[in-house]
Structure formats: structure tokens, C-alpha cells
Amino acid sequence: MADSLSTGLGEEKEKENEDRERDTKAVKTDQNKEKEGITDTPGFHDKNGGDRGKGNLSDLSLVRFITTELTRGYFLEHNEAKYTERRERVYTCLRIPKELEKLMTFGFFLCLDTFLYVFTLLPLRVILALLRLLTVPCCGLGGSRLLQPAQVCDVLKGFIMVLCYSMMSYVDYSMMYHLIRGQSVIKLYIIYNMLEVADRLFSSFGQDILDALYWTATEPKEKKRAHIGVIPHFLMAVLYVFLHAILIMVQATTLNVAFNSHNKSLLTIMMSNNFVEIKGSVFKKFEKNNLFQMSNSDIKERFTNYILLLIVCLRNMEQFSWNPDHFWVLFPDVVMVITSEVAVDVVKHAFITKFNDISADVYGEYRASLAFDLVSSRQKNAYTDYSDSVSRRMGFIPLPLALLLIRVVTSSVKIQGSLSFMCVLLFYLGMITLKVLNSIVLLGTSCMFVKEANMEEKLSDPPPSVASSRANSRANRAKNAHTAPQQEPTSDKAGISLASGISLPTDKPESASSTIPKSNSDAFLTTPDEDDEDKIINTDTGLEGEGLMHRTPKKDLLEIDRFTICGNRID
């Protein structure tokens, strides 16, 4: 009994001590709250500290609760980082329209430069190549090849355009218009969506067909033949350009039917389809590289829509005998299409950058990357034409669209008499002037963007391919694992091996080899990011292997879709 009483007293003492400790803690917390200016809400008290509401019932009244709700305060500065971040997100969304339209405007003029090239300089280059081909028996080869690779590609493009135009002359635009006009509204809406998907699929595969043709025709003959021949590739390219031109013609005809419908219901449904694109894009996870691909796709889509609207206006003006009053009837619909396209792009990019914490400054990097392509294509050691580079970046292939525009213009405008030929000649000279001025302005603007992005040193670097960059990175990893102490004397060899995969001109002076960078091809960055400075490969200090181990496997902007079409694909 004595033991049980002693244990009972001991437990009571322990409980009393615990209650005292809790009371002291409650008093201390109340004092701290009074110091900080925080008051207790009536009706909420400690479990063991006593209920102060029992002593004063007025604290539990409705008037007391309402008074507390009206007079209570809070301090936002206690969570300064959170609210500063929210404010920066708002400012980013406000900056998106301006930065996006800068990129869209620059990309639009890039597409325009490529599009005008087909009408202006390509015919002249084809004529020069044919003259060289005809004058070879008189002048002799002199140890050189019959035609340069660029001239072979130009002649192939010219033949493709001539053959496809002759095939397009058998397509009746009026019959296609009435056939589509007889369909129901819902069916036309479905057809238009299917045409958009088919256009992206054609663009993604079309440039590969053309590149395969150009490489097959200009491949060195010393190599072992591993292709089916130039003629099958040429026939495939002709078939592709013809089918893609027909697809764009059906798309333009459907848009023309929507413009000429009485209640404009089809046009409204087609424009509302653009807002469905927001739902399919905004709630996906995007990185900077994925957003770059989508931006390029939006540039191509906007330029293509402008050409389709031009074709619709030409066809409608022809039907009304070029009456200028009818143009103002079409003008509100044209403005509605353009406005909806711009609004959808702005909203889409604003929320994508918001949900993925991407800064608005990234669009400046995208402009610099596109400008880098333009400036690098003007160098003597450029490996491709700029129009092909734009096609790979944006998925914009100008040949089918140019073919359709030529077909519509020749069927809409009748040329009769010498005065008409003079007008055509003056119009052609004006297009050449516009092309040259546009190219000069773009080149100057691109040089400014490249200089602002600190990418001037990369202009002397040979552009790496996807396969060669992976092969070189793996080779350098294996080499650095065995020869890490000898990194500095072997860095020149690494730079030369990088250039071995690129076909450079043979007349380049030997001093140019010193300008080749001593870095891996994976070190090509669009702009110097502060967060990635520790990931850049440093060959001068022999830390290349360590940099590769900690480097993320993401591609930089200069390597994205250099040899593939971006379309609207998200990796």
C-alpha cells in the first residue's frame, strides 16, 4: 500500500509540474504576441491553459466577432519573397505581348525573305547555272566540276517548280470551290482541322525529302553508292511539292468559302478553333527549348495565314472584276482573322511562361538564335542556304506556297499587250528591290542581335550536327578519362577533329585553323546563362571531363531542329 500511495503521489506531482510548464509557455507566447502586435481571436484558447471565454461571455458575442473581423490586420512584409514573385509574374505577363511580337515580326520578315527568294533570285540563279552548263563545251571544265553544288540545287528547285506548275494547271480551282461550298458547315469545320494537321505532317517530312534530293545530287562520287538514285528522289520531291500545294489550295478554298458564306457561321467556328489551341498547349509542361519550337511553329503559321488571306482576296477581287469597293467588304473579316490569331498567340505564350516560370527575356534569346542562323549562312564556309535553314527551324517550306500563289495570280490576272508585259517587268524589279532591301535590313539587325547576345565568337565555329555532336562528346569523354593530365596540349587536336565532320572550302588559309574553338560541340550556347556557367566545358584548364559529368543533357537553342523540322512537336 505504501508503494502504491508513493507512486500515486509521484504521478500527481509530475502532472502538476507539466501543467505549470504549459502555463509558463502559454504566458510566454502571449507576451511574444503582445510584443509583435498580434492579438488572439476570441473563442480560441489553449486546451490546458484555461478557457478565458467562460469568465467573460461578451467575448463570444456576434458583435465582438464582427468587430474583430473588421479591425484585424495582417502584414504582407512577413512574406515578402512570395508577393514579390507574384508581382514579377504579373510584370512578365505584361511584357509577353511586346517581346513576343518582336520575335514574331523578326520571324515574319525572315519568312518573307525566304519566300521572295523563290520569285526573285532563284530564277536568276537557275538561268546562270544553265548558261554555265551551255557554255562548258566552249570554255572547257578546266579541272573543275560541271556545276557547283549550290547551282545543282538551284537547277533542281527550278525544274521542280516548272513541273509542278504544269501539273497544277490541270487543277480546276472553280470546281474545287463549288465542291467544297456544297458541304455542310460541320463537315467543312472537320475538313479544315484535318487540313491543318496534314499541313504540319507534310512540312515535317517535306524538307527531309528535299534535303535527301540535294545531298544525293551533290554527294561526292568517290563514296560508295548507298541511295536509290537521283531520279527517284527527284520524282519523290515533285510529288511532294505537288501534293502539298494541292493541300494548301484546298485550305485556301475552305477559307474562301467561309468568307463568302452569308451568315459567317463557318468563319466564326474556324476562328474559335484557334482558342482550342490554348487548351491543348497552356497546361503542358514546357522548357525553354520546347517553347522555342512552338514559337517557330507560330511564326510559320502566322505567315502562312497571311498568304492564304492574300489568295482569298485575289480570288474574290477577280470575281467582282477588281472592284475596290468589294475589298472593304472583305476587310472586316480579314481583320477578325488576324486579330484572333494574334490574341491566341499572346494568351498562349503569356500563360505558358507563367505556369513554367519562364522569363520574358527568353524571346530575346530566340531572336538571337534565328539571327545567328542568318549571319552564319552568309559566311564563306556556310554549309547550307539560308532558306533551307529557315525551313528546318520553322517548318516553313516556301516552294508549295509559292507555287500556289503563282497559280492563283496567273489565273486571276490576264496579261495582254506590250504594256502588260512592261507592268510585269516593273513589278518583278520592284520585288527584287524589296528582297534586297529586306535582306540588308535583316542582316544588319541580325548582326546587332548576335552582338548583344555575345555570340560573335561562335560565328567562326563550324556548326555541329546532331550526330557529330553526340559522337564527339562520347569520344571526348572516353579520351578525357584516360588522358586528363594531357588535356592542354591535345586541345588543338580536339578542335580539328570537330571540324573534320564539316565540309569546309579547300581554299581556306591555314591561319584560319587557329580560329577553331578548343571546345566540344556541346559547348555551343545561345547566350551565356549565369546559372550554367559552372556547366560550360573548360578545355583550357583541363576540366572538360568534370564539366561533362555535371552538364544537363538538354540541347541548346543553336542545336534544336537544325536538321529536323520543329512543326509543333514537343519533345
XYZ file of C-alpha atoms in Angstrom:
571
model
C 0.000 0.000 0.000
C 2.797 2.393 0.820
C 4.360 1.747 -2.563
C 1.077 2.375 -4.384
C 0.480 5.619 -2.469
C 4.019 6.830 -3.188
C 3.648 6.095 -6.884
C 0.267 7.859 -6.970
C 1.695 10.944 -5.285
C 4.618 10.896 -7.675
C 2.316 10.841 -10.696
C 0.253 13.734 -9.315
C 3.400 15.782 -8.807
C 4.549 15.076 -12.340
C 1.171 16.192 -13.727
C 1.318 19.372 -11.657
C 4.800 20.110 -12.947
C 3.652 19.529 -16.541
C 0.673 21.858 -16.038
C 2.961 24.545 -14.610
C 5.325 24.246 -17.564
C 2.441 24.561 -20.016
C 1.120 27.620 -18.187
C 4.515 29.295 -18.309
C 4.823 28.503 -22.031
C 1.346 29.949 -22.690
C 2.239 33.123 -20.788
C 5.450 33.499 -22.767
C 3.640 33.055 -26.099
C 1.049 35.637 -25.089
C 3.779 38.086 -24.181
C 5.504 37.493 -27.519
C 2.256 38.061 -29.383
C 1.672 41.303 -27.489
C 5.168 42.453 -28.433
C 4.586 41.660 -32.116
C 1.179 43.325 -32.128
C -0.782 40.113 -32.727
C -3.988 39.647 -30.784
C -5.828 36.443 -30.029
C -9.090 35.666 -31.707
C -11.826 35.362 -29.068
C -13.142 31.897 -28.537
C -9.830 30.119 -29.356
C -7.652 29.330 -26.330
C -5.209 26.760 -25.135
C -6.520 23.393 -24.125
C -4.784 23.294 -20.746
C -4.425 26.975 -20.072
C -7.986 27.565 -19.109
C -10.878 28.992 -21.082
C -10.907 32.726 -20.706
C -14.224 32.906 -22.545
C -16.014 31.377 -19.575
C -15.132 34.320 -17.427
C -16.342 36.922 -19.922
C -19.287 35.852 -22.096
C -19.236 39.138 -24.033
C -16.131 37.886 -25.875
C -18.280 35.197 -27.527
C -20.909 37.603 -28.831
C -21.572 38.188 -32.524
C -20.776 41.881 -32.179
C -17.339 41.045 -30.805
C -16.667 38.648 -33.696
C -17.766 41.157 -36.352
C -15.728 43.909 -34.711
C -12.660 41.693 -34.729
C -13.177 40.811 -38.378
C -13.481 44.488 -39.294
C -10.455 45.641 -37.323
C -8.000 42.763 -37.570
C -4.863 43.332 -39.627
C -2.118 41.402 -41.379
C 1.377 42.195 -42.538
C 2.392 41.292 -46.131
C 6.016 42.101 -45.444
C 6.261 38.921 -43.378
C 6.114 37.005 -46.702
C 7.968 39.458 -48.900
C 9.529 36.880 -51.220
C 6.196 35.290 -52.114
C 4.425 38.533 -53.016
C 7.444 39.872 -54.891
C 7.394 36.750 -57.011
C 3.675 37.213 -57.714
C 4.274 40.801 -58.783
C 7.094 39.764 -61.095
C 4.791 37.201 -62.716
C 2.284 39.944 -63.455
C 5.012 42.107 -64.970
C 6.201 39.137 -67.042
C 2.700 38.604 -68.432
C 2.515 42.290 -69.294
C 5.851 42.107 -71.118
C 4.959 38.998 -73.119
C 2.926 40.757 -75.872
C 5.746 43.182 -76.622
C 8.552 40.609 -76.572
C 6.503 38.034 -78.482
C 5.561 40.474 -81.223
C 9.210 41.469 -81.580
C 10.060 37.836 -82.199
C 7.064 37.340 -84.493
C 7.928 40.430 -86.531
C 11.541 39.369 -86.930
C 10.498 35.837 -87.861
C 7.864 37.148 -90.294
C 10.466 39.091 -92.242
C 12.748 36.060 -92.225
C 9.968 34.006 -93.823
C 9.249 36.857 -96.232
C 12.897 36.957 -97.262
C 12.844 33.215 -97.934
C 9.527 33.463 -99.773
C 10.672 36.334 -102.019
C 13.840 34.402 -102.838
C 11.763 31.882 -104.807
C 10.315 34.629 -107.048
C 13.334 36.889 -107.448
C 16.797 35.410 -107.070
C 16.056 31.733 -107.702
C 15.083 32.257 -111.387
C 18.231 34.320 -111.938
C 20.418 31.682 -110.295
C 18.811 28.958 -112.400
C 19.486 30.957 -115.576
C 23.133 31.478 -114.580
C 23.545 27.765 -113.858
C 22.019 26.814 -117.224
C 24.239 29.322 -119.028
C 27.262 27.788 -117.359
C 26.041 24.362 -118.384
C 25.649 25.504 -122.009
C 28.996 27.302 -122.184
C 31.002 24.408 -120.755
C 31.660 22.797 -124.197
C 33.070 26.116 -125.434
C 35.108 27.135 -122.397
C 36.041 23.717 -121.026
C 35.928 22.473 -117.469
C 39.496 23.398 -116.567
C 39.732 20.640 -113.979
C 36.652 21.820 -112.034
C 33.284 20.129 -111.737
C 30.498 20.763 -114.223
C 28.265 22.646 -111.775
C 28.824 23.712 -108.194
C 26.649 22.008 -105.540
C 24.660 25.206 -104.967
C 23.988 25.503 -108.701
C 22.829 21.878 -108.861
C 20.363 22.533 -106.037
C 19.094 25.686 -107.771
C 18.524 23.831 -111.048
C 16.652 21.083 -109.214
C 14.432 23.655 -107.499
C 13.717 25.317 -110.838
C 12.779 22.031 -112.515
C 10.543 21.100 -109.569
C 8.705 24.424 -109.837
C 8.237 24.117 -113.618
C 6.952 20.538 -113.499
C 4.627 21.169 -110.558
C 3.227 24.312 -112.198
C 2.442 22.377 -115.368
C 0.673 19.771 -113.213
C -1.210 22.442 -111.263
C -2.599 23.905 -114.493
C -4.854 20.844 -114.793
C -6.452 21.511 -111.390
C -9.717 23.446 -111.686
C -9.983 25.925 -108.824
C -13.612 26.815 -109.592
C -14.762 23.202 -109.485
C -12.960 22.711 -106.183
C -14.620 25.838 -104.785
C -18.154 24.700 -105.659
C -17.441 21.179 -104.426
C -16.395 22.485 -101.021
C -19.196 25.049 -100.914
C -21.800 22.290 -101.223
C -20.680 20.650 -97.969
C -22.280 21.291 -94.599
C -20.777 23.642 -92.040
C -19.770 20.924 -89.588
C -18.169 18.876 -92.326
C -16.170 21.872 -93.513
C -15.036 22.561 -89.953
C -13.753 18.987 -89.647
C -12.093 19.204 -93.070
C -10.301 22.408 -92.091
C -8.930 20.822 -88.910
C -7.755 17.792 -90.858
C -6.034 20.078 -93.368
C -4.113 21.844 -90.585
C -2.857 18.526 -89.217
C -1.946 17.299 -92.705
C -0.053 20.528 -93.418
C 2.128 20.010 -90.341
C 2.781 16.397 -91.302
C 3.693 17.367 -94.854
C 6.017 20.107 -93.601
C 7.743 17.733 -91.181
C 8.553 15.257 -93.941
C 8.867 17.542 -96.951
C 12.181 19.174 -96.091
C 13.684 15.753 -95.450
C 12.694 14.730 -98.985
C 14.224 17.872 -100.465
C 17.411 17.532 -98.393
C 17.733 13.917 -99.482
C 17.432 15.026 -103.120
C 20.028 17.798 -102.760
C 22.524 15.528 -100.997
C 22.005 12.691 -103.465
C 22.621 15.046 -106.394
C 25.722 16.696 -104.884
C 27.263 13.776 -102.979
C 30.919 13.145 -103.875
C 31.218 10.343 -106.378
C 34.174 8.755 -104.591
C 31.880 7.405 -101.901
C 30.138 4.078 -102.216
C 26.623 4.453 -103.546
C 24.088 3.984 -100.755
C 20.987 5.535 -102.328
C 18.343 4.687 -104.901
C 19.432 7.338 -107.386
C 18.810 10.985 -108.227
C 15.794 10.416 -110.499
C 13.681 8.554 -107.886
C 14.492 11.241 -105.321
C 13.572 13.919 -107.860
C 10.225 12.245 -108.594
C 9.520 11.982 -104.865
C 10.272 15.703 -104.443
C 7.993 16.632 -107.374
C 5.186 14.508 -105.961
C 5.607 16.027 -102.507
C 5.573 19.651 -103.720
C 2.526 18.984 -105.916
C 0.536 17.278 -103.143
C 1.468 19.930 -100.585
C 0.410 22.673 -102.997
C -2.943 20.916 -103.560
C -3.432 20.636 -99.803
C -2.790 24.365 -99.309
C -5.164 25.111 -102.204
C -7.946 23.145 -100.504
C -7.196 25.002 -97.271
C -7.378 28.373 -99.039
C -10.606 27.333 -100.798
C -12.205 26.359 -97.484
C -11.236 29.730 -96.038
C -12.660 31.425 -99.131
C -15.971 29.588 -98.681
C -16.054 30.767 -95.054
C -15.528 34.362 -96.182
C -18.337 34.182 -98.752
C -20.895 32.462 -96.508
C -23.900 34.643 -95.763
C -24.173 34.177 -92.007
C -20.398 33.945 -91.386
C -21.023 30.958 -89.121
C -18.252 28.877 -90.670
C -15.751 31.701 -90.308
C -16.715 32.149 -86.654
C -16.319 28.437 -85.974
C -12.939 28.367 -87.719
C -11.707 31.330 -85.691
C -12.946 29.786 -82.448
C -10.847 26.771 -83.335
C -7.769 28.880 -82.601
C -8.819 29.207 -78.974
C -8.972 25.432 -78.662
C -5.216 25.568 -79.253
C -4.857 27.356 -75.923
C -6.363 24.419 -74.079
C -4.019 21.960 -75.764
C -0.856 23.966 -75.050
C -1.180 26.032 -71.885
C -1.474 23.182 -69.394
C 1.533 21.237 -70.647
C 4.993 21.397 -69.160
C 7.366 23.464 -71.306
C 11.087 24.037 -71.201
C 12.897 26.837 -72.996
C 13.728 24.561 -75.923
C 10.128 23.393 -76.291
C 8.880 26.962 -76.196
C 11.407 27.832 -78.907
C 9.956 25.125 -81.145
C 6.417 26.346 -80.527
C 7.428 29.943 -81.256
C 8.929 28.915 -84.581
C 5.776 26.991 -85.429
C 3.626 30.029 -84.583
C 5.756 32.251 -86.834
C 5.315 29.839 -89.730
C 1.588 29.508 -89.092
C 1.059 33.265 -88.993
C 2.966 33.861 -92.229
C 1.094 31.050 -93.976
C -2.244 32.516 -92.860
C -1.276 35.881 -94.321
C -0.536 34.264 -97.693
C -3.835 32.365 -97.543
C -5.685 35.617 -96.868
C -3.901 37.191 -99.849
C -5.037 34.309 -102.063
C -8.626 34.649 -100.796
C -8.617 38.380 -101.528
C -7.217 37.823 -105.028
C -9.874 35.245 -105.871
C -12.702 37.412 -104.551
C -11.457 40.535 -106.293
C -11.283 38.625 -109.566
C -14.894 37.514 -109.234
C -16.000 41.134 -108.756
C -13.893 42.473 -111.696
C -11.349 44.074 -109.353
C -13.880 46.472 -107.883
C -12.128 48.264 -104.994
C -15.383 48.607 -103.083
C -15.532 44.845 -102.602
C -12.189 44.897 -100.818
C -13.699 46.946 -97.987
C -16.402 44.302 -97.693
C -13.695 41.684 -97.085
C -11.597 43.908 -94.858
C -13.535 43.331 -91.543
C -13.258 39.560 -91.962
C -9.541 39.804 -92.690
C -9.034 41.944 -89.573
C -11.019 39.438 -87.488
C -8.849 36.534 -88.648
C -5.600 38.401 -87.963
C -6.797 39.705 -84.592
C -7.875 36.288 -83.390
C -4.540 34.804 -84.440
C -2.554 37.473 -82.573
C -4.774 37.243 -79.470
C -4.442 33.467 -79.300
C -0.642 33.634 -79.583
C -0.370 36.297 -76.879
C -2.627 34.483 -74.410
C -0.983 31.130 -75.090
C 2.569 32.353 -74.601
C 1.653 34.504 -71.596
C 0.227 31.589 -69.638
C 2.896 29.127 -70.772
C 5.610 31.421 -69.417
C 3.578 31.975 -66.229
C 2.957 28.308 -65.468
C 6.532 27.258 -66.269
C 8.350 30.215 -64.618
C 10.000 31.323 -67.864
C 11.197 34.903 -68.128
C 10.104 37.170 -70.966
C 13.772 37.727 -71.802
C 13.839 34.270 -73.383
C 12.285 35.694 -76.547
C 15.377 37.846 -76.972
C 17.418 34.639 -76.926
C 15.148 33.172 -79.584
C 15.683 36.219 -81.797
C 19.425 35.916 -81.300
C 19.317 32.243 -82.292
C 17.412 32.977 -85.506
C 19.740 35.897 -86.215
C 22.726 33.610 -85.712
C 21.388 31.309 -88.446
C 21.097 34.228 -90.848
C 24.566 35.616 -90.142
C 26.238 32.202 -90.266
C 24.588 31.424 -93.624
C 26.301 34.491 -95.127
C 29.779 33.212 -94.324
C 32.072 31.667 -96.911
C 32.091 28.321 -95.134
C 28.284 28.118 -94.883
C 27.129 24.568 -95.475
C 23.524 25.342 -96.481
C 21.357 28.036 -97.966
C 19.500 30.276 -95.553
C 16.101 29.327 -96.974
C 16.795 25.696 -96.050
C 17.857 26.770 -92.560
C 14.583 28.643 -92.067
C 12.699 25.593 -93.328
C 14.378 23.398 -90.737
C 13.845 25.857 -87.898
C 10.238 26.829 -88.550
C 8.896 24.071 -90.748
C 8.213 26.671 -93.447
C 8.822 25.272 -96.948
C 8.317 28.077 -99.489
C 8.099 26.004 -102.692
C 4.483 24.697 -102.364
C 3.153 28.033 -101.125
C 4.962 29.955 -103.851
C 3.689 27.503 -106.464
C 0.089 28.018 -105.360
C 0.457 31.813 -105.347
C 1.879 31.740 -108.886
C -1.014 29.536 -109.993
C -3.622 31.871 -108.467
C -2.013 35.063 -109.815
C -1.630 33.722 -113.362
C -5.263 32.548 -113.402
C -6.580 35.786 -111.883
C -4.560 38.337 -113.855
C -4.639 38.314 -117.654
C -1.526 39.620 -119.396
C -2.239 41.025 -122.858
C -0.235 43.527 -124.858
C 3.166 45.091 -124.505
C 2.004 47.436 -121.727
C 1.042 44.478 -119.576
C 4.465 42.913 -120.068
C 6.097 46.188 -119.072
C 3.985 46.263 -115.900
C 5.018 42.691 -115.112
C 8.681 43.597 -115.627
C 8.388 46.627 -113.359
C 6.617 44.519 -110.738
C 9.412 41.956 -110.906
C 12.063 44.648 -110.481
C 10.122 46.000 -107.512
C 10.076 42.550 -105.922
C 13.835 42.240 -106.405
C 14.302 45.654 -104.796
C 12.103 44.636 -101.870
C 14.038 41.385 -101.482
C 17.420 43.136 -101.465
C 16.321 45.830 -99.022
C 14.723 43.270 -96.745
C 17.880 41.151 -96.793
C 20.102 44.134 -95.985
C 17.927 45.274 -93.076
C 17.647 41.735 -91.738
C 21.395 41.193 -91.945
C 22.120 44.419 -90.072
C 19.501 43.650 -87.422
C 20.792 40.103 -87.060
C 24.359 41.306 -86.542
C 23.086 43.603 -83.799
C 21.204 40.742 -82.091
C 24.234 38.459 -82.315
C 26.473 41.137 -80.847
C 24.074 41.823 -77.972
C 23.928 38.099 -77.176
C 27.766 37.786 -77.175
C 27.696 35.155 -79.913
C 30.276 36.699 -82.240
C 32.953 34.141 -81.350
C 30.684 31.269 -82.352
C 30.487 32.536 -85.925
C 33.964 31.166 -86.577
C 32.989 27.777 -85.175
C 31.803 25.069 -87.558
C 28.122 24.308 -86.925
C 27.831 20.856 -85.357
C 25.331 18.308 -86.484
C 23.276 16.258 -84.094
C 25.071 13.015 -84.862
C 28.552 14.505 -84.855
C 27.979 16.344 -81.574
C 26.923 13.149 -79.841
C 29.786 11.169 -81.334
C 32.340 13.821 -80.411
C 31.017 14.141 -76.877
C 31.262 10.400 -76.325
C 34.724 10.269 -77.866
C 35.939 13.145 -75.709
C 34.548 11.547 -72.577
C 36.443 8.349 -73.290
C 39.600 10.257 -74.182
C 39.485 12.512 -71.122
C 39.029 9.514 -68.855
C 42.440 8.229 -69.963
C 44.325 11.424 -70.869
C 43.070 14.005 -68.380
C 46.560 15.330 -67.482
C 47.388 15.825 -71.180
C 44.300 17.892 -71.928
C 46.039 21.173 -72.652
C 48.468 20.009 -75.384
C 45.775 17.888 -77.090
C 43.070 20.565 -77.188
C 44.051 21.630 -80.699
C 43.574 18.105 -81.933
C 40.118 18.041 -80.413
C 39.199 21.233 -82.230
C 40.476 19.858 -85.556
C 38.590 16.616 -85.097
C 35.447 18.646 -84.554
C 35.878 20.316 -87.902
C 36.539 17.042 -89.670
C 32.826 16.285 -89.858
C 32.101 19.585 -91.643
C 32.941 20.113 -95.308
C 34.905 23.366 -95.375
C 36.291 25.070 -98.503
C 39.708 23.888 -99.665
C 40.955 27.382 -100.422
C 40.702 28.470 -96.776
C 44.047 29.775 -95.486
C 45.967 27.820 -92.919
C 45.740 30.632 -90.395
C 42.016 30.030 -90.136
C 42.653 26.817 -88.248
C 43.711 28.836 -85.232
C 40.223 30.349 -85.025
C 38.589 26.975 -84.479
C 37.484 26.776 -80.832
C 39.130 24.351 -78.456
C 35.864 23.080 -77.079
C 33.404 20.336 -77.551
C 30.423 20.772 -79.828
C 28.160 20.515 -76.807
C 29.546 23.853 -75.593
C 27.589 25.842 -78.169
C 25.328 28.068 -76.145
C 22.915 30.646 -77.416
C 23.534 33.138 -74.653
C 25.788 32.940 -71.591
C 23.494 31.958 -68.723
C 24.660 32.730 -65.204
C 23.190 29.506 -63.864
C 25.025 27.386 -66.404
C 28.476 28.936 -66.068
C 29.682 26.034 -63.989
C 28.416 23.621 -66.641
C 30.336 25.115 -69.580
C 33.207 22.943 -70.724
C 36.577 24.473 -69.934
C 39.251 22.931 -72.108
C 41.964 25.395 -71.150
C 42.030 24.226 -67.542
C 41.542 20.559 -68.294
C 38.136 20.316 -66.594
C 36.279 19.059 -69.640
C 35.506 15.641 -68.216
C 34.174 17.094 -64.961
C 32.028 19.599 -66.858
C 30.516 16.830 -68.944
C 29.645 14.819 -65.847
C 27.659 17.690 -64.317
C 26.194 19.027 -67.540
C 22.482 18.537 -68.109
C 21.563 16.636 -71.274
C 19.378 19.468 -72.596
C 20.053 20.784 -76.085
C 20.870 24.430 -76.522
C 18.933 26.630 -78.890
C 21.514 26.554 -81.673
C 21.186 22.780 -81.998
C 17.415 22.468 -81.880
C 15.962 21.117 -85.102
C 18.909 22.183 -87.206
C 18.373 19.030 -89.255
C 14.738 18.298 -88.420
C 11.502 20.175 -88.698
C 10.092 21.526 -85.476
C 6.465 21.799 -86.597
C 4.508 21.771 -83.372
C 6.291 18.808 -81.830
C 7.080 18.828 -78.138
C 9.963 16.593 -77.080
